[in-house]
Short mmCIF file of C-alpha atoms and ligand atoms in Angstrom, two decimals:
data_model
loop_
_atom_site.label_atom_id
_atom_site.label_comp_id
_atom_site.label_asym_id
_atom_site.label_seq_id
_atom_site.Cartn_x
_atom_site.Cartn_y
_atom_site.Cartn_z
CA UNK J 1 -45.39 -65.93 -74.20
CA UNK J 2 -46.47 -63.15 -72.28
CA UNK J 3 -47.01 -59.67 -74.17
CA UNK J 4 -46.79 -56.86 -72.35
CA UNK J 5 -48.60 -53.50 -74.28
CA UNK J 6 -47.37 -50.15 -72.99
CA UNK J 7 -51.15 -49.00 -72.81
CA UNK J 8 -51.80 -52.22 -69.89
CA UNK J 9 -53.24 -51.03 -66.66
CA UNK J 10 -51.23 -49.61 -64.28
CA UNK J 11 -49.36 -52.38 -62.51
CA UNK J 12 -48.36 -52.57 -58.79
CA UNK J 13 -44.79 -51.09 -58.60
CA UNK J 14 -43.03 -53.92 -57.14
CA UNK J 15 -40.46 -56.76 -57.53
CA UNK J 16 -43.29 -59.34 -55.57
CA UNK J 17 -45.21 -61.27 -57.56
CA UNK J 18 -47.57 -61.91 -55.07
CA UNK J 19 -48.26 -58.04 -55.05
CA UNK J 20 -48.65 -57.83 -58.53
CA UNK J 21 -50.59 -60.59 -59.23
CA UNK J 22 -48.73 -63.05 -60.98
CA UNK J 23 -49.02 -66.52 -59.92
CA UNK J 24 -45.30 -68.25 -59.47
CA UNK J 25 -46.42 -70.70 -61.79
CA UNK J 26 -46.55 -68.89 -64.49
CA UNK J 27 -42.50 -68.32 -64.02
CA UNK J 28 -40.07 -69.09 -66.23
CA UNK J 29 -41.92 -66.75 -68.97
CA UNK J 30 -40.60 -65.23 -72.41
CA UNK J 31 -41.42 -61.74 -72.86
CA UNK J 32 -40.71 -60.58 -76.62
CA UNK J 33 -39.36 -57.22 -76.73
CA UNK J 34 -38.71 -56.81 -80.29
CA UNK J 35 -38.79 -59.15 -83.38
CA UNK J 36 -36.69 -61.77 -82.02
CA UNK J 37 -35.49 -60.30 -78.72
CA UNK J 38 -36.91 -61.93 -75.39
CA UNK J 39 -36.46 -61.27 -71.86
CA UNK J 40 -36.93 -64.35 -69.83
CA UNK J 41 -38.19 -64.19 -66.08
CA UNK J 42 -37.36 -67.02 -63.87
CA UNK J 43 -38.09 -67.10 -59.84
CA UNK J 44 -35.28 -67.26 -57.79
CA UNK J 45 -35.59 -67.35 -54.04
CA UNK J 46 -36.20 -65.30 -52.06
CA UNK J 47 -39.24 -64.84 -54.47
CA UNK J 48 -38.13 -62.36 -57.01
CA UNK J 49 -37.19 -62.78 -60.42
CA UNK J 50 -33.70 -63.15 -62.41
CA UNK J 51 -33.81 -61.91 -65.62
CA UNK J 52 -32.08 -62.98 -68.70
CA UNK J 53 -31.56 -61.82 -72.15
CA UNK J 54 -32.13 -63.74 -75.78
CA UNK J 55 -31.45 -62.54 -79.10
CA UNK J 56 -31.86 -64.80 -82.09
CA UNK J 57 -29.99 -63.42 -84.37
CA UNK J 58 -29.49 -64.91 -87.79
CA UNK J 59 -25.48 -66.70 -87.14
CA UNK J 60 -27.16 -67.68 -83.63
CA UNK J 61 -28.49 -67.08 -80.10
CA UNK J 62 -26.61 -64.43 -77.87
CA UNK J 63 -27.63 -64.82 -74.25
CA UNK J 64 -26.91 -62.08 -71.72
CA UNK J 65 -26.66 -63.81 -68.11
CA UNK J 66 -27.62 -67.18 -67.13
CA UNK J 67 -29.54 -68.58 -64.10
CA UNK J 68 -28.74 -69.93 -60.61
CA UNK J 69 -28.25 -73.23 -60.78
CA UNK J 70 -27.86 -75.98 -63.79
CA UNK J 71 -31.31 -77.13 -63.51
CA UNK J 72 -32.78 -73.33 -63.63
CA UNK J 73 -30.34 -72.94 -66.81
CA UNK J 74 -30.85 -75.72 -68.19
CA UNK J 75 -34.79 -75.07 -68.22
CA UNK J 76 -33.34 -71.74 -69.69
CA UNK J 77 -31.94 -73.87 -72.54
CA UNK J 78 -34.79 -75.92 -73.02
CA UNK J 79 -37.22 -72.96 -73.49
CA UNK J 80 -35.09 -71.06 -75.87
CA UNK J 81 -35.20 -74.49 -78.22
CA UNK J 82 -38.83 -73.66 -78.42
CA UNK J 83 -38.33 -70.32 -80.01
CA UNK J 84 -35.42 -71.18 -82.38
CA UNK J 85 -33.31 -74.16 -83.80
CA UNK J 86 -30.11 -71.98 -83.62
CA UNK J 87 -27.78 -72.68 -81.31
CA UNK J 88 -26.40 -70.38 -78.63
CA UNK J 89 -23.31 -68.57 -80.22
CA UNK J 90 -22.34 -65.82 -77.77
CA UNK J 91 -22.84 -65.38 -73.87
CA UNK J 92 -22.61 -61.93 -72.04
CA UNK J 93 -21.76 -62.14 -68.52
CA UNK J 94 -23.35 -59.08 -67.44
CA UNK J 95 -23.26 -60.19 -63.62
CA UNK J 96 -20.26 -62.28 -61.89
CA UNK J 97 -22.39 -63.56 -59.31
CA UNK J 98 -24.22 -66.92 -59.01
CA UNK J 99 -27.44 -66.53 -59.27
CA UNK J 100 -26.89 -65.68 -62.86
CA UNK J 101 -23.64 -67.77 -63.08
CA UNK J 102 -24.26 -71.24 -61.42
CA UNK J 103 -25.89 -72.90 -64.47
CA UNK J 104 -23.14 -71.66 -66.75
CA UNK J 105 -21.39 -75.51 -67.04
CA UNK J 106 -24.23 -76.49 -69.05
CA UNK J 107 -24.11 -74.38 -72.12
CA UNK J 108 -22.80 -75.71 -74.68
CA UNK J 109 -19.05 -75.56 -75.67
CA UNK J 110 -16.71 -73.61 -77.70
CA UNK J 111 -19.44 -70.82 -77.41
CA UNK J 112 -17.62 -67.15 -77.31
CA UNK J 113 -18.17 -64.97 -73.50
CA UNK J 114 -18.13 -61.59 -73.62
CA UNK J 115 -16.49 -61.15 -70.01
CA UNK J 116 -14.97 -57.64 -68.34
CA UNK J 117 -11.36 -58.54 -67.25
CA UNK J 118 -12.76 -57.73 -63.29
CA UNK J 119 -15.39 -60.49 -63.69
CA UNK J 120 -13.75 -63.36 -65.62
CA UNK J 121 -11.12 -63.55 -62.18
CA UNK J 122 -14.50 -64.68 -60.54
CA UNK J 123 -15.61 -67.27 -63.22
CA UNK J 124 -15.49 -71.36 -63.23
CA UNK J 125 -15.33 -73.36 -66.31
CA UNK J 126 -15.17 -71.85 -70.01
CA UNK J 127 -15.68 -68.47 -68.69
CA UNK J 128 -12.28 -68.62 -66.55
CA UNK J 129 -10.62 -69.17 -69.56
CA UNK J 130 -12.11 -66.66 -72.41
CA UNK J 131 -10.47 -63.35 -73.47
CA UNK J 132 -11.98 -60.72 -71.06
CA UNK J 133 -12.62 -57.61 -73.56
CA UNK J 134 -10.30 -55.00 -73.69
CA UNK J 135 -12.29 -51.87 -74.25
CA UNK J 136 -15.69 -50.49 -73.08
CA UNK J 137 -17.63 -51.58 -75.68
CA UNK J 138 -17.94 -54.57 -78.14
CA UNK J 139 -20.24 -55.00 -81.22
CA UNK J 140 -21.24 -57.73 -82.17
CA UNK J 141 -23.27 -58.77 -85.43
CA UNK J 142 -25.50 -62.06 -84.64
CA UNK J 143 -26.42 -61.79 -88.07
CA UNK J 144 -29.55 -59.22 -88.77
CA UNK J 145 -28.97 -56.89 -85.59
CA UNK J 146 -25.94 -55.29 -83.66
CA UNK J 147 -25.67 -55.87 -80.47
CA UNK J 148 -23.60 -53.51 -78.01
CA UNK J 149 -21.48 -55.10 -75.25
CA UNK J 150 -21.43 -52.05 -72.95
CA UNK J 151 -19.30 -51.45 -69.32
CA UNK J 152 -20.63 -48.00 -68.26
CA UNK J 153 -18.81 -48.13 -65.22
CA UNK J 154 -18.98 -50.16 -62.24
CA UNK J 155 -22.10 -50.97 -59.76
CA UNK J 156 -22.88 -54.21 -58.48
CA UNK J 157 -20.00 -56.38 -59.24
CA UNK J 158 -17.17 -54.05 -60.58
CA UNK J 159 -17.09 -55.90 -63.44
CA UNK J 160 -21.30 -54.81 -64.50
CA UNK J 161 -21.88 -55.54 -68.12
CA UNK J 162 -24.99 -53.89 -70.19
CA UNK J 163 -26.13 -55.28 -73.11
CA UNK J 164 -27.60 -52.52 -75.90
CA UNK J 165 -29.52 -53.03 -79.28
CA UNK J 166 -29.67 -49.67 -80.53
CA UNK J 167 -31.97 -50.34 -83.73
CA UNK J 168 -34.70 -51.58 -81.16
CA UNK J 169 -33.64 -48.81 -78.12
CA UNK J 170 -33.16 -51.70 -75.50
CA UNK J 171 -30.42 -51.76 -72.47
CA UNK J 172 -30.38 -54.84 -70.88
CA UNK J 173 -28.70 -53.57 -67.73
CA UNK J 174 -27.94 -56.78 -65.89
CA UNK J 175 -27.68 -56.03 -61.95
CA UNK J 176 -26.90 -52.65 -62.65
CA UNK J 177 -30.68 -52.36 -62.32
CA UNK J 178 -32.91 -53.99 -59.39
CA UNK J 179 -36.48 -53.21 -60.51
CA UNK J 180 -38.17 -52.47 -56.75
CA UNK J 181 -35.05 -54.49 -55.00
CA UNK J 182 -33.31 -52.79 -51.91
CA UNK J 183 -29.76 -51.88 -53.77
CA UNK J 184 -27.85 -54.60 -52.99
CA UNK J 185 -24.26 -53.74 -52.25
CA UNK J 186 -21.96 -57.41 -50.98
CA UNK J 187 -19.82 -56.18 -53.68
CA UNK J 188 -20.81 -53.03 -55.02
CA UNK J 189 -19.25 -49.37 -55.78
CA UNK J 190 -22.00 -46.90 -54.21
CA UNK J 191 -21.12 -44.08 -55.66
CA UNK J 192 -19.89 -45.55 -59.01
CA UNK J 193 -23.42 -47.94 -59.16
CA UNK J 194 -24.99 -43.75 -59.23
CA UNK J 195 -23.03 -42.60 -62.32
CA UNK J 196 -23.42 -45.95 -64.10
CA UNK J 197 -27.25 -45.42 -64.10
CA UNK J 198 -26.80 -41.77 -65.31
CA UNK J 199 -24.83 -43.00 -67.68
CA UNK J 200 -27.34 -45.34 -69.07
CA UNK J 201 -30.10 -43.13 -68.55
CA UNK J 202 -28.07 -40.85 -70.73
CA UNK J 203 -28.17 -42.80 -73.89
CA UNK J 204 -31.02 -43.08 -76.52
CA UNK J 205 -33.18 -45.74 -74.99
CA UNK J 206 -36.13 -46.91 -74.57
CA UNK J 207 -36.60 -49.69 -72.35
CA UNK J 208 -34.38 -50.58 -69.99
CA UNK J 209 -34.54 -54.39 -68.59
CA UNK J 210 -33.49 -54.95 -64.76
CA UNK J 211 -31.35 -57.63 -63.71
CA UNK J 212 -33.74 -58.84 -60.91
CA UNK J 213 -37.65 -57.52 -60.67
CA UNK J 214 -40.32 -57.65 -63.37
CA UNK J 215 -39.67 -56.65 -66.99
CA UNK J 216 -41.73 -53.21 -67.59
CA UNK J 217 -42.96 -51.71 -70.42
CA UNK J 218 -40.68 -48.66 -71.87
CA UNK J 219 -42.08 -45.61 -69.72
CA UNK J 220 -42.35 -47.46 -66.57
CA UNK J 221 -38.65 -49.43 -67.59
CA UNK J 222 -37.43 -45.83 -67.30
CA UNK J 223 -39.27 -44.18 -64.18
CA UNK J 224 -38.47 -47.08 -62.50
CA UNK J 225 -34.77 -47.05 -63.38
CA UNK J 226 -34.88 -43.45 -62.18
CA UNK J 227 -36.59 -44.50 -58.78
CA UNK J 228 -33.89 -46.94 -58.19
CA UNK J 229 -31.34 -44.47 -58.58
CA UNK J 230 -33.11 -42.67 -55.94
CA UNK J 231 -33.05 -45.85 -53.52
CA UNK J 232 -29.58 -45.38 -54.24
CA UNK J 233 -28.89 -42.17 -53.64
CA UNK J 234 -31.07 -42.64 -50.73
CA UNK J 235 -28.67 -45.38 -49.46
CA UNK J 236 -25.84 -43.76 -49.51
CA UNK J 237 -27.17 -40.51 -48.31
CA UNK J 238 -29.19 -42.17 -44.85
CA UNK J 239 -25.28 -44.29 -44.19
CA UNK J 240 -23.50 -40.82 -44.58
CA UNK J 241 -25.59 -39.07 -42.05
CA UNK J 242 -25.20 -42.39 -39.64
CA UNK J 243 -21.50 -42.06 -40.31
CA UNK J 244 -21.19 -38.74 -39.62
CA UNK J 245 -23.03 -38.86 -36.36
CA UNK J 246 -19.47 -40.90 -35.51
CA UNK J 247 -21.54 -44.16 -35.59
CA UNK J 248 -19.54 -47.65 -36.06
CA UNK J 249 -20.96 -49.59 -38.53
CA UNK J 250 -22.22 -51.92 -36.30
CA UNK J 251 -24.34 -49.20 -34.38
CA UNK J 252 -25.12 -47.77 -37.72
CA UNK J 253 -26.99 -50.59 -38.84
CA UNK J 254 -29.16 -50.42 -36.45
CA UNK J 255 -30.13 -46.81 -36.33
CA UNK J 256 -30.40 -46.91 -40.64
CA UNK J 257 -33.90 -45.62 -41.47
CA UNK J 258 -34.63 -46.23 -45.38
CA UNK J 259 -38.17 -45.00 -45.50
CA UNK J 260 -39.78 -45.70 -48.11
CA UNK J 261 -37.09 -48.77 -49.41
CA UNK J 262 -37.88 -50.64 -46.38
CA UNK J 263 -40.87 -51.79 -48.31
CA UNK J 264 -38.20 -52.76 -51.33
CA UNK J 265 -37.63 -56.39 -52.15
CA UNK J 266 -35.06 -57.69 -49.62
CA UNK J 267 -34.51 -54.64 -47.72
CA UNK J 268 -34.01 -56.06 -44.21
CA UNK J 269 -31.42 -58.45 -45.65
CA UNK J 270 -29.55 -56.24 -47.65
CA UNK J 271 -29.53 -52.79 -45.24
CA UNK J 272 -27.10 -53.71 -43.08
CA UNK J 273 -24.75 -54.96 -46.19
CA UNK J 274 -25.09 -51.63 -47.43
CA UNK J 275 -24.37 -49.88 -44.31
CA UNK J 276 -21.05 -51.71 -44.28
CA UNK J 277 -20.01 -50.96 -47.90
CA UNK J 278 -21.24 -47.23 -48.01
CA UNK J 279 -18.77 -46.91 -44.87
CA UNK J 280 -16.03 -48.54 -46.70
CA UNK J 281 -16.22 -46.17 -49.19
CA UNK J 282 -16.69 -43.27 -46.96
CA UNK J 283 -13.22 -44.99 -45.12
CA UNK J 284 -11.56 -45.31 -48.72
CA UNK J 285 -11.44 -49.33 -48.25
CA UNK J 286 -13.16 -50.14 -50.97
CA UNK J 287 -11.26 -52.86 -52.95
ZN1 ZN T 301 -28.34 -61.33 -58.80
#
């Protein structure tokens, strides 16, 4: 278990463990938010981390996103057993894609998802076949807490799901947030991901967990989130200008200058991904 106290030193803003000095054997960890609410950091390739939620409640264990594979989840599984004998009760797919859905066949059955209708299309197994939720928000009591199933709108899937316990001031934003990770955008709503974030950063909250990139402590949770919105906005701002130059996207790619988010987690990967989606948008054929 891993504590992390608000008054820590300063640590290196970045999603690299390498750069912040934790050793990748130290991954999976638990990191206890509240009285019995975890986030769990596991590595994923290419090096950062995928971040899931836990809440024990008293009924049982809600989990908010799984892992990338069955072995990662089912080391997921494994650890939770070590900080309760309840059983997992309730699973929140905040993100459709599989690096936090590939493990999903080994939890156990009958369990209840908590699925947005745009997601559960994408979905194999138990999760192809729950009831997708028909408004924007869902309570649910786990047994001492309330736990709010939030879509603020869509970002990285369409179909984003954030998790919210408003007696301890937590959003578990799924990949809604990428803590120091170049926006990624294979199936993303640029402008929408932008009022999503406002949207969260509107409510009464104090930490705010990322999706992928390390778990911070409450002030940094939020400057962070903020600076991601401004990668963001930064984006969509640097493929505007390319587009308007009368670029094609493939010229555009190569022209993009992102500045400062070069140095972001991924960025050389997932520029040219964003220069095509940023034009779809601009072109109106998003999907
Ligand atoms: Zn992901």
């Amino acid at each position: 278990m891993v504590s992390l106290a608000s008054g820590a030193n300063a640590q290196v803003r970045t999603a690299d463990p390498a750069k912040r000095g934790v050793a990748l054997t130290e991954f999976p960890r638990l990191i206890k938010l509240a009285e019995n609410v975890f986030g769990y950091e596991e590595i994923r390739q290419p090096g950062f981390t995928t971040v899931s939620l836990i809440v024990v409640g008293k009924n049982g264990v809600l989990v908010a996103d799984g892992q990338g594979s069955v072995a990662a989840m089912q080391t997921m599984l494994d650890k939770i057993k070590t900080i309760t004998p309840l059983p997992i009760k309730w699973y929140v797919v905040g993100s459709d894609h599989g690096d936090h859905t590939a493990g999903n066949s080994v939890l156990p059955p009958g369990i209840t998802y908590i699925v947005h209708a745009f997601s559960k299309s994408k979905l194999q197994g138990e999760g192809a076949q729950a009831t997708a939720m028909t408004s924007d928000k869902e309570t649910i009591d786990v047994g001492n807490m309330k736990v709010n199933v939030l879509f603020l709108g869509r970002a990285h899937t369409g179909g984003d799901l954030e998790v919210e316990l408003p007696a301890q001031k937590i959003l578990f934003m799924s990949e809604a947030y990428l803590n120091r990770v170049f926006p990624a955008m294979r199936s993303a709503y640029p402008s929408d991901w932008v009022k999503t974030v406002d949207k969260a950063l509107a409510m009464n909250t104090e930490r705010f967990i990322a999706g992928h990139g390390f778990i911070e402590s409450p002030k940094v949770s939020r400057e962070e989130l903020v600076a991601f919105r401004g990668a963001l906005i930064a984006v969509i701002a640097e493929v505007k200008r390319l587009h308007d130059m009368g670029l094609s996207a493939d010229d555009a790619l190569k022209q993009a200058n992102w500045g400062a988010y070069k140095e972001w987690f991924i960025a050389d990967q997932q520029g040219p991904i964003a220069v095509r989606k940023v034009y779809e948008e601009i072109e109106g054929k998003l999907k």
